[in-house]
Amino acid sequence: MTHSLRIPDLTIPARPARAAWPAGVGPGDAGDPAVNDVDVIRVLGEARLAGTVHVVGAKNSALKLMAAALLAPGRSVITNVPRITDIAIMGEVLRRLGCVVRFAADDPVDPMVARGGVERSRSVVIDVPEQPGAEADYDLVRRLRASICVLGPLLARRRYVRVAHPGGDAIGSRGLDMHIAGLARMGAEISGEHGFVIAEAPDGLHGADILLDFPSVGATENLVMAAVLARGTTTIDNAAREPEIVDICTMLSRMGARIEGAGTSTLHITGVRELRPVRHATVGDRIVAGTWAFAAAMTRGDVTVTGVDPAYLEVALDKLVSAGGLVETRGGAFRVRMDDRPKAVDVVTLPFPGFATDLLPMAIGLAAVSDGASLITENIFDGRFMFANEMMRLGADIRTDGHHALVCGHERLSGAPVRATDIRAGAGLIIAGLCADGVTEVSHVHHVDRGYPDFVADLRALGVEVERGTAPDEPDLAI
């Protein structure tokens, strides 16, 4: 039987096909349909995902690689950059710092990456001046928390930087204490006024021994980028070990930096006088890959994911095996197949190599349709369970208590209108809708656009009946 996504009294206008980026224009620039906070995505439930999906470069790496380009005057090229709105915002941050930023097609274009003639990854070409600017404006930083990563490289090069205090996803507090404390140990004078973080090092930065209270990815990245041009040697203990940290260390090393210990909890950085521009390919996005892995398991599907080293998802894939799935790995790809209803498994989020906090919404989605009860524990962000109320609108049985959620699985969820609260929650709700009766409508999907290039196209290619359009206008309730 063929299902229709059209429901009486609420028909979403067809969404126009997305054109390829014009030369020199990135995602999120004028005219790009991806940037629309009133868009909705509707999916028909009782779906089964089957097929192959290719994953492009990691947003959490590409954004920091773009910031690292500030460390060397001249032209750096970063390839395999995802076509998402956050990349456009970071591009504008760099432009306002005096860089010339343009986007170009990756060469050669992989047909899996350019499904339907539309590139999902591009190269970003960054021409960095001899004297970049030293201030990152609030109107951009508030939209992209990752833009705080210009703090380290600008302080290293300019010895003065003024960056607006960042915003970002509403998933709890993510302070800058460790960034500031580490830079202070390297000789920076840090102050704050009118919503800005101001850092000065008139005599330049120097090496230091830094112990992080927590293996923060953002703090590790900022401190490494500051240390590569500092005098002497900097040691960072309890450093983050994520693949994105290894990726930025690899790029910096190719630029001439001296870094030892990438991928371990202790980094040794010996400062050099100058760095050179470089060409570098972004590592594949393990969070997007993990999203598709859980989607395959939740829908009792069969999905092959390419473009990501499965070793980056070892814990997550092991959980799917424990849930009854079949997982096959090979080189830069893996396959997930689930033939029966998943079995309940407990999940605890931890820094890499533990279970990634960004996959927690997908873990809750899996638990919501599993046989049995699952205990989900979040140890990274204190607001990660904010989306649980939206998942409960789909019929999920979730009880939260602080950092814990007890989820009792049901055979099938129930389609309903829900709202995305952040990038991963949005993706998790869409996938949960695939396991529901009827139609699920997810609003505020501009969040999803920030992390998943052409999510709708990928869903459709995997067999989902899905459409995207503009939400109906809110009624005027003025008296």
Coordinates of C-alpha atoms in Angstrom, one line a residue:
M1 CA 0.0 0.0 0.0
T2 CA 1.3 3.4 -0.9
H3 CA 1.2 6.0 1.9
S4 CA 0.7 9.7 1.4
L5 CA 2.3 12.4 3.6
R6 CA -0.5 14.8 2.9
I7 CA -3.0 15.2 5.8
P8 CA -6.2 17.1 5.4
D9 CA -6.0 20.8 6.6
L10 CA -2.2 20.8 6.8
T11 CA -0.4 20.5 3.5
I12 CA 3.3 21.5 3.4
P13 CA 4.3 23.4 0.2
A14 CA 6.8 21.5 -1.9
R15 CA 10.3 22.6 -1.1
P16 CA 12.3 23.9 -4.1
A17 CA 15.3 21.9 -5.2
R18 CA 18.5 23.1 -3.6
A19 CA 21.0 24.5 -6.1
A20 CA 24.7 23.9 -5.9
W21 CA 26.8 26.7 -4.2
P22 CA 27.7 29.5 -6.6
A23 CA 31.4 30.1 -6.9
G24 CA 32.6 31.9 -3.8
V25 CA 29.4 31.4 -1.9
G26 CA 29.0 29.1 1.1
P27 CA 26.0 27.6 2.7
G28 CA 23.9 30.0 4.6
D29 CA 24.6 33.0 2.4
A30 CA 21.7 34.9 0.9
G31 CA 19.4 32.6 -1.0
D32 CA 20.4 29.4 0.5
P33 CA 17.2 27.6 1.5
A34 CA 19.0 25.7 4.3
V35 CA 18.7 28.7 6.6
N36 CA 15.0 28.8 7.6
D37 CA 13.9 28.5 11.2
V38 CA 10.3 28.0 10.3
D39 CA 10.8 24.9 8.2
V40 CA 9.5 21.5 9.2
I41 CA 10.3 18.0 8.2
R42 CA 7.6 15.4 8.1
V43 CA 8.2 11.6 7.9
L44 CA 5.9 8.7 7.5
G45 CA 6.4 6.1 10.2
E46 CA 6.8 2.3 10.1
A47 CA 9.8 2.8 7.9
R48 CA 12.8 0.5 7.3
L49 CA 16.1 2.1 6.3
A50 CA 18.1 0.2 3.6
G51 CA 20.9 1.1 1.4
T52 CA 24.2 3.0 1.5
V53 CA 24.9 6.5 2.8
H54 CA 28.1 8.4 2.5
V55 CA 29.3 10.7 5.4
V56 CA 31.4 13.8 4.6
G57 CA 33.7 15.8 6.8
A58 CA 33.1 16.4 10.5
K59 CA 31.6 19.8 11.3
N60 CA 33.3 19.6 14.8
S61 CA 36.6 19.3 13.0
A62 CA 36.1 21.5 10.0
L63 CA 35.1 24.6 12.1
K64 CA 38.3 24.3 14.1
L65 CA 40.5 23.7 11.1
M66 CA 39.2 26.9 9.6
A67 CA 40.2 28.7 12.8
A68 CA 43.7 27.0 12.7
A69 CA 44.3 28.5 9.3
L70 CA 44.6 31.9 11.1
L71 CA 47.9 30.8 12.4
A72 CA 49.7 31.1 9.1
P73 CA 49.5 34.0 6.6
G74 CA 48.8 32.9 3.0
R75 CA 46.3 30.5 1.4
S76 CA 45.2 27.4 3.2
V77 CA 42.7 24.9 1.7
I78 CA 40.5 22.6 3.7
T79 CA 38.7 19.9 1.8
N80 CA 35.8 17.6 2.6
V81 CA 34.0 20.4 4.4
P82 CA 30.3 19.7 5.0
R83 CA 27.7 21.9 3.3
I84 CA 26.0 23.2 6.5
T85 CA 25.1 26.5 7.9
D86 CA 27.7 26.5 10.7
I87 CA 30.5 26.5 8.1
A88 CA 29.0 29.6 6.5
I89 CA 28.9 31.4 9.8
M90 CA 32.6 30.5 10.5
G91 CA 33.4 31.7 7.0
E92 CA 31.9 35.1 7.8
V93 CA 33.8 35.2 11.2
L94 CA 37.0 34.8 9.2
R95 CA 36.0 37.4 6.6
R96 CA 35.4 40.0 9.4
L97 CA 38.9 39.2 10.7
G98 CA 40.3 40.2 7.3
C99 CA 40.5 36.9 5.5
V100 CA 39.3 36.2 2.0
V101 CA 37.1 33.1 2.2
R102 CA 35.5 31.3 -0.8
F103 CA 34.1 27.9 -1.3
A104 CA 34.9 25.6 -4.3
A105 CA 34.0 22.1 -5.4
D106 CA 36.1 19.2 -4.0
D107 CA 38.1 17.7 -6.8
P108 CA 37.3 15.0 -7.8
V109 CA 33.6 15.1 -6.8
D110 CA 32.6 11.7 -5.4
P111 CA 29.2 10.6 -6.9
M112 CA 28.2 9.5 -3.4
V113 CA 28.9 12.9 -2.0
A114 CA 27.1 14.7 -4.9
R115 CA 23.9 12.8 -4.9
G116 CA 21.5 14.3 -7.4
G117 CA 24.1 16.7 -8.8
V118 CA 24.3 18.6 -5.5
E119 CA 27.6 18.7 -3.6
R120 CA 27.3 17.9 0.1
S121 CA 31.0 18.7 0.8
R122 CA 33.2 21.5 -0.6
S123 CA 36.6 22.9 -0.2
V124 CA 37.0 26.1 1.7
V125 CA 39.9 28.4 0.5
I126 CA 41.1 30.8 3.1
D127 CA 43.5 33.6 2.3
V128 CA 44.9 34.9 5.7
P129 CA 46.4 38.4 5.8
E130 CA 49.7 39.2 7.6
Q131 CA 47.8 41.1 10.2
P132 CA 44.3 39.5 10.8
G133 CA 41.7 41.4 12.8
A134 CA 41.5 40.8 16.6
E135 CA 37.8 41.0 17.3
A136 CA 35.0 38.5 16.8
D137 CA 31.6 40.1 16.9
Y138 CA 28.7 39.0 19.0
D139 CA 26.2 38.8 16.2
L140 CA 28.1 35.8 14.7
V141 CA 29.6 34.3 17.9
R142 CA 26.2 34.0 19.5
R143 CA 25.1 31.9 16.6
L144 CA 28.1 29.6 16.6
R145 CA 29.7 28.6 19.9
A146 CA 32.6 27.0 18.0
S147 CA 33.7 30.5 16.9
I148 CA 35.3 30.9 20.3
C149 CA 38.1 28.7 18.9
V150 CA 39.6 31.8 17.2
L151 CA 40.7 32.9 20.7
G152 CA 43.8 30.8 20.8
P153 CA 45.2 31.4 17.3
L154 CA 44.5 35.1 17.3
L155 CA 46.1 35.5 20.7
A156 CA 49.2 33.6 19.5
R157 CA 49.5 35.8 16.4
R158 CA 48.2 39.2 17.4
R159 CA 48.9 39.1 21.2
Y160 CA 45.6 40.7 21.7
V161 CA 42.1 39.4 21.0
R162 CA 38.5 40.4 21.9
V163 CA 35.9 37.7 21.4
A164 CA 32.3 37.9 22.3
H165 CA 31.2 35.3 24.8
P166 CA 29.6 32.5 22.8
G167 CA 26.1 31.1 22.7
G168 CA 25.3 27.8 20.9
D169 CA 23.0 24.9 21.5
A170 CA 20.7 24.9 24.6
I171 CA 22.1 21.8 26.1
G172 CA 23.5 23.1 29.4
S173 CA 26.4 25.1 30.6
R174 CA 29.7 25.0 28.7
G175 CA 31.9 27.5 30.4
L176 CA 35.2 28.9 29.3
D177 CA 37.0 28.5 32.6
M178 CA 39.5 25.9 31.4
H179 CA 40.3 28.0 28.2
I180 CA 41.0 31.1 30.3
A181 CA 42.9 29.3 33.0
G182 CA 45.2 27.6 30.5
L183 CA 45.9 30.7 28.5
A184 CA 46.6 32.6 31.8
R185 CA 49.3 29.9 32.7
M186 CA 50.8 30.7 29.3
G187 CA 51.2 34.3 30.2
A188 CA 47.9 35.8 28.9
E189 CA 46.1 38.5 30.9
I190 CA 42.4 37.8 30.7
S191 CA 39.5 40.1 31.4
G192 CA 35.9 40.5 30.5
E193 CA 33.6 43.5 29.8
H194 CA 30.3 44.1 28.0
G195 CA 29.9 40.5 27.1
F196 CA 33.4 40.1 25.6
V197 CA 36.4 38.0 26.6
I198 CA 39.6 40.1 26.2
A199 CA 43.0 38.4 26.2
E200 CA 46.4 40.1 26.0
A201 CA 49.9 38.8 25.9
P202 CA 52.1 41.9 25.1
D203 CA 55.3 39.9 25.4
G204 CA 53.9 36.8 23.6
L205 CA 52.8 33.5 25.1
H206 CA 55.2 31.1 26.8
G207 CA 55.1 27.4 27.4
A208 CA 53.5 26.0 30.5
D209 CA 52.3 22.9 32.3
I210 CA 48.5 22.7 32.1
L211 CA 46.3 20.2 33.8
L212 CA 42.7 20.3 32.6
D213 CA 40.0 19.5 35.2
F214 CA 38.1 17.7 32.5
P215 CA 39.2 16.6 29.0
S216 CA 37.4 19.4 27.3
V217 CA 37.6 19.3 23.5
G218 CA 37.2 23.1 23.1
A219 CA 39.8 23.9 25.7
T220 CA 42.3 21.4 24.3
E221 CA 41.8 22.9 20.8
N222 CA 42.2 26.5 21.9
L223 CA 45.3 25.8 24.1
V224 CA 47.0 23.7 21.4
M225 CA 46.5 26.4 18.8
A226 CA 47.9 29.0 21.2
A227 CA 50.8 26.9 22.2
V228 CA 52.2 26.1 18.7
L229 CA 53.6 29.7 18.4
A230 CA 54.5 30.1 22.1
R231 CA 58.0 30.2 23.4
G232 CA 59.1 27.0 24.9
T233 CA 57.2 23.8 25.5
T234 CA 53.6 23.4 26.7
T235 CA 52.3 20.2 28.3
I236 CA 48.6 19.6 28.5
D237 CA 47.6 16.8 30.8
N238 CA 44.1 15.3 30.7
A239 CA 43.7 16.5 27.2
A240 CA 40.8 15.5 25.0
R241 CA 41.5 12.5 22.8
E242 CA 38.7 12.8 20.2
P243 CA 39.5 12.1 16.5
E244 CA 38.8 15.8 15.8
I245 CA 41.7 16.7 18.2
V246 CA 43.9 14.3 16.2
D247 CA 42.7 15.9 13.0
I248 CA 43.6 19.4 14.1
C249 CA 47.0 18.3 15.4
T250 CA 47.7 16.6 12.1
M251 CA 46.9 19.8 10.2
L252 CA 49.0 21.9 12.6
S253 CA 51.9 19.5 12.2
R254 CA 51.7 19.8 8.5
M255 CA 51.9 23.5 8.9
G256 CA 55.2 23.1 10.8
A257 CA 54.0 22.7 14.4
R258 CA 55.8 20.4 16.8
I259 CA 53.2 18.3 18.6
E260 CA 53.6 15.0 20.3
G261 CA 50.9 12.7 21.9
A262 CA 47.9 13.5 19.6
G263 CA 45.2 10.9 20.5
T264 CA 46.5 10.4 24.0
S265 CA 45.7 12.3 27.3
T266 CA 49.0 14.1 27.3
L267 CA 50.1 16.6 24.6
H268 CA 53.6 18.1 24.3
I269 CA 53.7 21.2 22.1
T270 CA 57.1 22.9 21.4
G271 CA 56.5 26.4 20.0
V272 CA 57.9 27.5 16.7
R273 CA 58.5 31.0 15.3
E274 CA 56.1 30.7 12.3
L275 CA 53.8 28.3 10.5
R276 CA 53.0 27.9 6.8
P277 CA 49.6 27.5 5.0
V278 CA 48.6 24.0 4.0
R279 CA 46.0 21.9 2.2
H280 CA 44.2 19.4 4.5
A281 CA 41.2 17.0 4.2
T282 CA 38.7 17.0 7.1
V283 CA 38.2 13.7 9.0
G284 CA 34.8 12.0 8.5
D285 CA 32.0 12.9 10.8
R286 CA 31.6 10.1 13.4
I287 CA 28.5 11.6 14.9
V288 CA 26.6 11.7 11.6
A289 CA 27.8 8.1 11.0
G290 CA 26.7 7.0 14.4
T291 CA 23.3 8.6 13.7
W292 CA 22.8 6.4 10.7
A293 CA 24.0 3.4 12.6
F294 CA 21.3 3.9 15.3
A295 CA 18.7 4.7 12.7
A296 CA 19.4 1.4 11.0
A297 CA 19.0 -0.4 14.3
M298 CA 15.8 1.4 15.4
T299 CA 14.0 0.8 12.1
R300 CA 15.2 -2.9 11.9
G301 CA 17.0 -1.9 8.7
D302 CA 20.2 -2.6 6.8
V303 CA 22.5 0.4 6.2
T304 CA 26.1 0.6 5.0
V305 CA 27.9 3.8 6.1
T306 CA 31.0 5.0 4.2
G307 CA 33.4 7.8 4.8
V308 CA 34.2 7.2 8.5
D309 CA 36.7 5.0 10.3
P310 CA 34.5 2.6 12.3
A311 CA 37.2 2.6 15.0
Y312 CA 35.9 6.0 16.0
L313 CA 32.6 4.4 16.9
E314 CA 33.8 1.3 18.6
V315 CA 31.7 1.7 21.8
A316 CA 28.6 2.8 20.0
L317 CA 28.7 -0.1 17.5
D318 CA 29.3 -2.5 20.4
K319 CA 26.1 -1.3 22.0
L320 CA 24.2 -2.1 18.8
V321 CA 25.7 -5.6 18.8
S322 CA 24.5 -6.0 22.4
A323 CA 21.1 -4.8 21.3
G324 CA 21.0 -7.7 18.8
G325 CA 22.4 -6.0 15.7
L326 CA 24.8 -7.4 13.1
V327 CA 27.8 -5.0 12.6
E328 CA 30.4 -5.5 9.9
T329 CA 33.4 -3.2 9.6
R330 CA 35.9 -2.7 6.8
G331 CA 38.4 0.1 6.2
G332 CA 36.5 3.4 6.1
A333 CA 33.0 1.9 6.2
F334 CA 30.7 -0.3 8.3
R335 CA 27.3 -2.0 8.0
V336 CA 24.5 -2.2 10.6
R337 CA 21.7 -4.7 10.2
M338 CA 18.9 -5.3 12.7
D339 CA 16.5 -8.1 11.9
D340 CA 14.4 -8.2 15.1
R341 CA 13.2 -5.8 17.7
P342 CA 16.3 -4.4 19.6
K343 CA 17.1 -5.5 23.1
A344 CA 17.4 -2.9 25.8
V345 CA 21.0 -1.8 26.6
D346 CA 22.3 0.7 29.1
V347 CA 24.4 3.7 27.9
V348 CA 26.8 6.0 29.8
T349 CA 28.2 9.0 27.9
L350 CA 31.9 9.7 28.5
P351 CA 34.7 11.6 26.7
F352 CA 36.3 9.8 23.8
P353 CA 36.9 6.8 23.5
G354 CA 33.6 6.5 25.5
F355 CA 30.1 6.8 24.2
A356 CA 29.7 10.2 22.6
T357 CA 27.3 12.6 24.2
D358 CA 26.2 13.8 20.8
L359 CA 24.7 10.3 20.2
L360 CA 22.6 10.4 23.4
P361 CA 19.4 11.4 21.6
M362 CA 19.8 8.4 19.3
A363 CA 20.5 6.1 22.3
I364 CA 17.3 7.3 23.9
G365 CA 15.4 6.7 20.6
L366 CA 16.8 3.2 20.4
A367 CA 15.8 2.5 24.1
A368 CA 12.3 3.9 23.4
V369 CA 11.6 1.0 20.9
S370 CA 13.7 -1.7 22.5
D371 CA 12.4 -4.7 24.4
G372 CA 13.0 -4.0 28.1
A373 CA 14.2 -1.0 30.1
S374 CA 17.3 1.0 29.5
L375 CA 19.2 3.3 31.9
I376 CA 20.8 6.2 30.0
T377 CA 23.4 8.3 32.0
E378 CA 24.6 11.7 30.7
N379 CA 28.0 12.8 32.1
I380 CA 29.0 15.6 29.8
F381 CA 26.2 18.3 29.4
D382 CA 23.7 19.0 32.2
G383 CA 20.9 20.0 29.7
R384 CA 21.1 17.1 27.3
F385 CA 17.7 15.6 28.4
M386 CA 15.9 18.8 27.5
F387 CA 14.5 17.2 24.4
A388 CA 13.0 14.2 26.4
N389 CA 9.6 16.0 26.6
E390 CA 9.5 16.1 22.8
M391 CA 10.3 12.4 22.6
M392 CA 7.6 11.7 25.1
R393 CA 5.1 13.4 22.8
L394 CA 5.8 10.5 20.4
G395 CA 4.8 8.1 23.1
A396 CA 8.3 7.3 24.5
D397 CA 8.2 6.2 28.2
I398 CA 11.0 8.3 29.7
R399 CA 11.6 9.2 33.3
T400 CA 14.5 11.6 34.1
D401 CA 16.3 12.2 37.4
G402 CA 19.3 14.5 37.2
H403 CA 21.9 12.9 34.9
H404 CA 19.9 9.7 34.4
A405 CA 17.0 8.6 32.3
L406 CA 15.1 5.4 32.6
V407 CA 13.5 4.4 29.3
C408 CA 11.0 1.6 29.0
G409 CA 10.7 0.4 25.4
H410 CA 7.5 0.1 23.4
E411 CA 7.0 -1.9 20.2
R412 CA 5.9 1.2 18.3
L413 CA 5.8 5.0 18.9
S414 CA 3.0 7.4 17.9
G415 CA 3.5 10.1 15.3
A416 CA 3.0 13.7 16.6
P417 CA 4.2 17.3 16.0
V418 CA 7.5 17.9 17.9
R419 CA 10.1 20.6 18.1
A420 CA 13.9 20.2 17.6
T421 CA 15.8 21.9 20.5
D422 CA 19.3 21.3 19.2
I423 CA 21.2 19.7 16.3
R424 CA 21.3 16.1 17.6
A425 CA 17.9 16.2 19.3
G426 CA 16.4 17.2 15.9
A427 CA 18.0 14.3 14.1
G428 CA 17.0 12.0 16.9
L429 CA 13.3 13.1 16.8
I430 CA 13.2 12.6 13.0
I431 CA 14.5 9.1 13.3
A432 CA 12.2 8.3 16.2
G433 CA 9.3 9.4 13.9
L434 CA 10.4 6.6 11.5
C435 CA 9.4 4.1 14.3
A436 CA 6.0 5.6 14.9
D437 CA 2.5 5.1 13.6
G438 CA 1.4 7.8 11.2
V439 CA 3.2 11.0 10.4
T440 CA 5.7 12.9 12.6
E441 CA 6.3 16.6 12.0
V442 CA 9.5 18.1 13.4
S443 CA 9.7 21.9 13.5
H444 CA 12.7 24.2 14.0
V445 CA 14.8 22.0 11.7
H446 CA 17.3 24.8 11.1
H447 CA 19.1 23.1 14.0
V448 CA 19.4 19.9 11.9
D449 CA 20.8 21.9 9.1
R450 CA 23.7 22.9 11.3
G451 CA 25.0 19.4 11.5
Y452 CA 23.5 17.2 8.7
P453 CA 24.1 18.2 5.1
D454 CA 21.0 17.2 3.0
F455 CA 19.4 15.0 5.7
V456 CA 16.2 14.8 3.8
A457 CA 17.9 13.6 0.6
D458 CA 19.7 10.9 2.6
L459 CA 16.6 9.7 4.3
R460 CA 14.8 9.5 0.9
A461 CA 17.7 7.6 -0.6
L462 CA 17.4 5.0 2.2
G463 CA 13.7 4.5 1.5
V464 CA 11.9 7.0 3.8
E465 CA 8.8 8.8 2.7
V466 CA 9.8 12.3 3.8
E467 CA 9.1 15.9 2.8
R468 CA 10.3 19.3 3.9
G469 CA 8.4 22.6 3.7
T470 CA 7.5 25.8 5.5
A471 CA 5.3 25.6 8.6
P472 CA 1.9 27.2 8.5
D473 CA 1.8 30.8 9.9
E474 CA 1.1 31.2 13.6
P475 CA -2.4 32.6 14.2
D476 CA -2.6 36.2 15.2
L477 CA -3.8 36.1 18.8
A478 CA -3.5 39.8 19.6
I479 CA -6.4 41.4 21.4

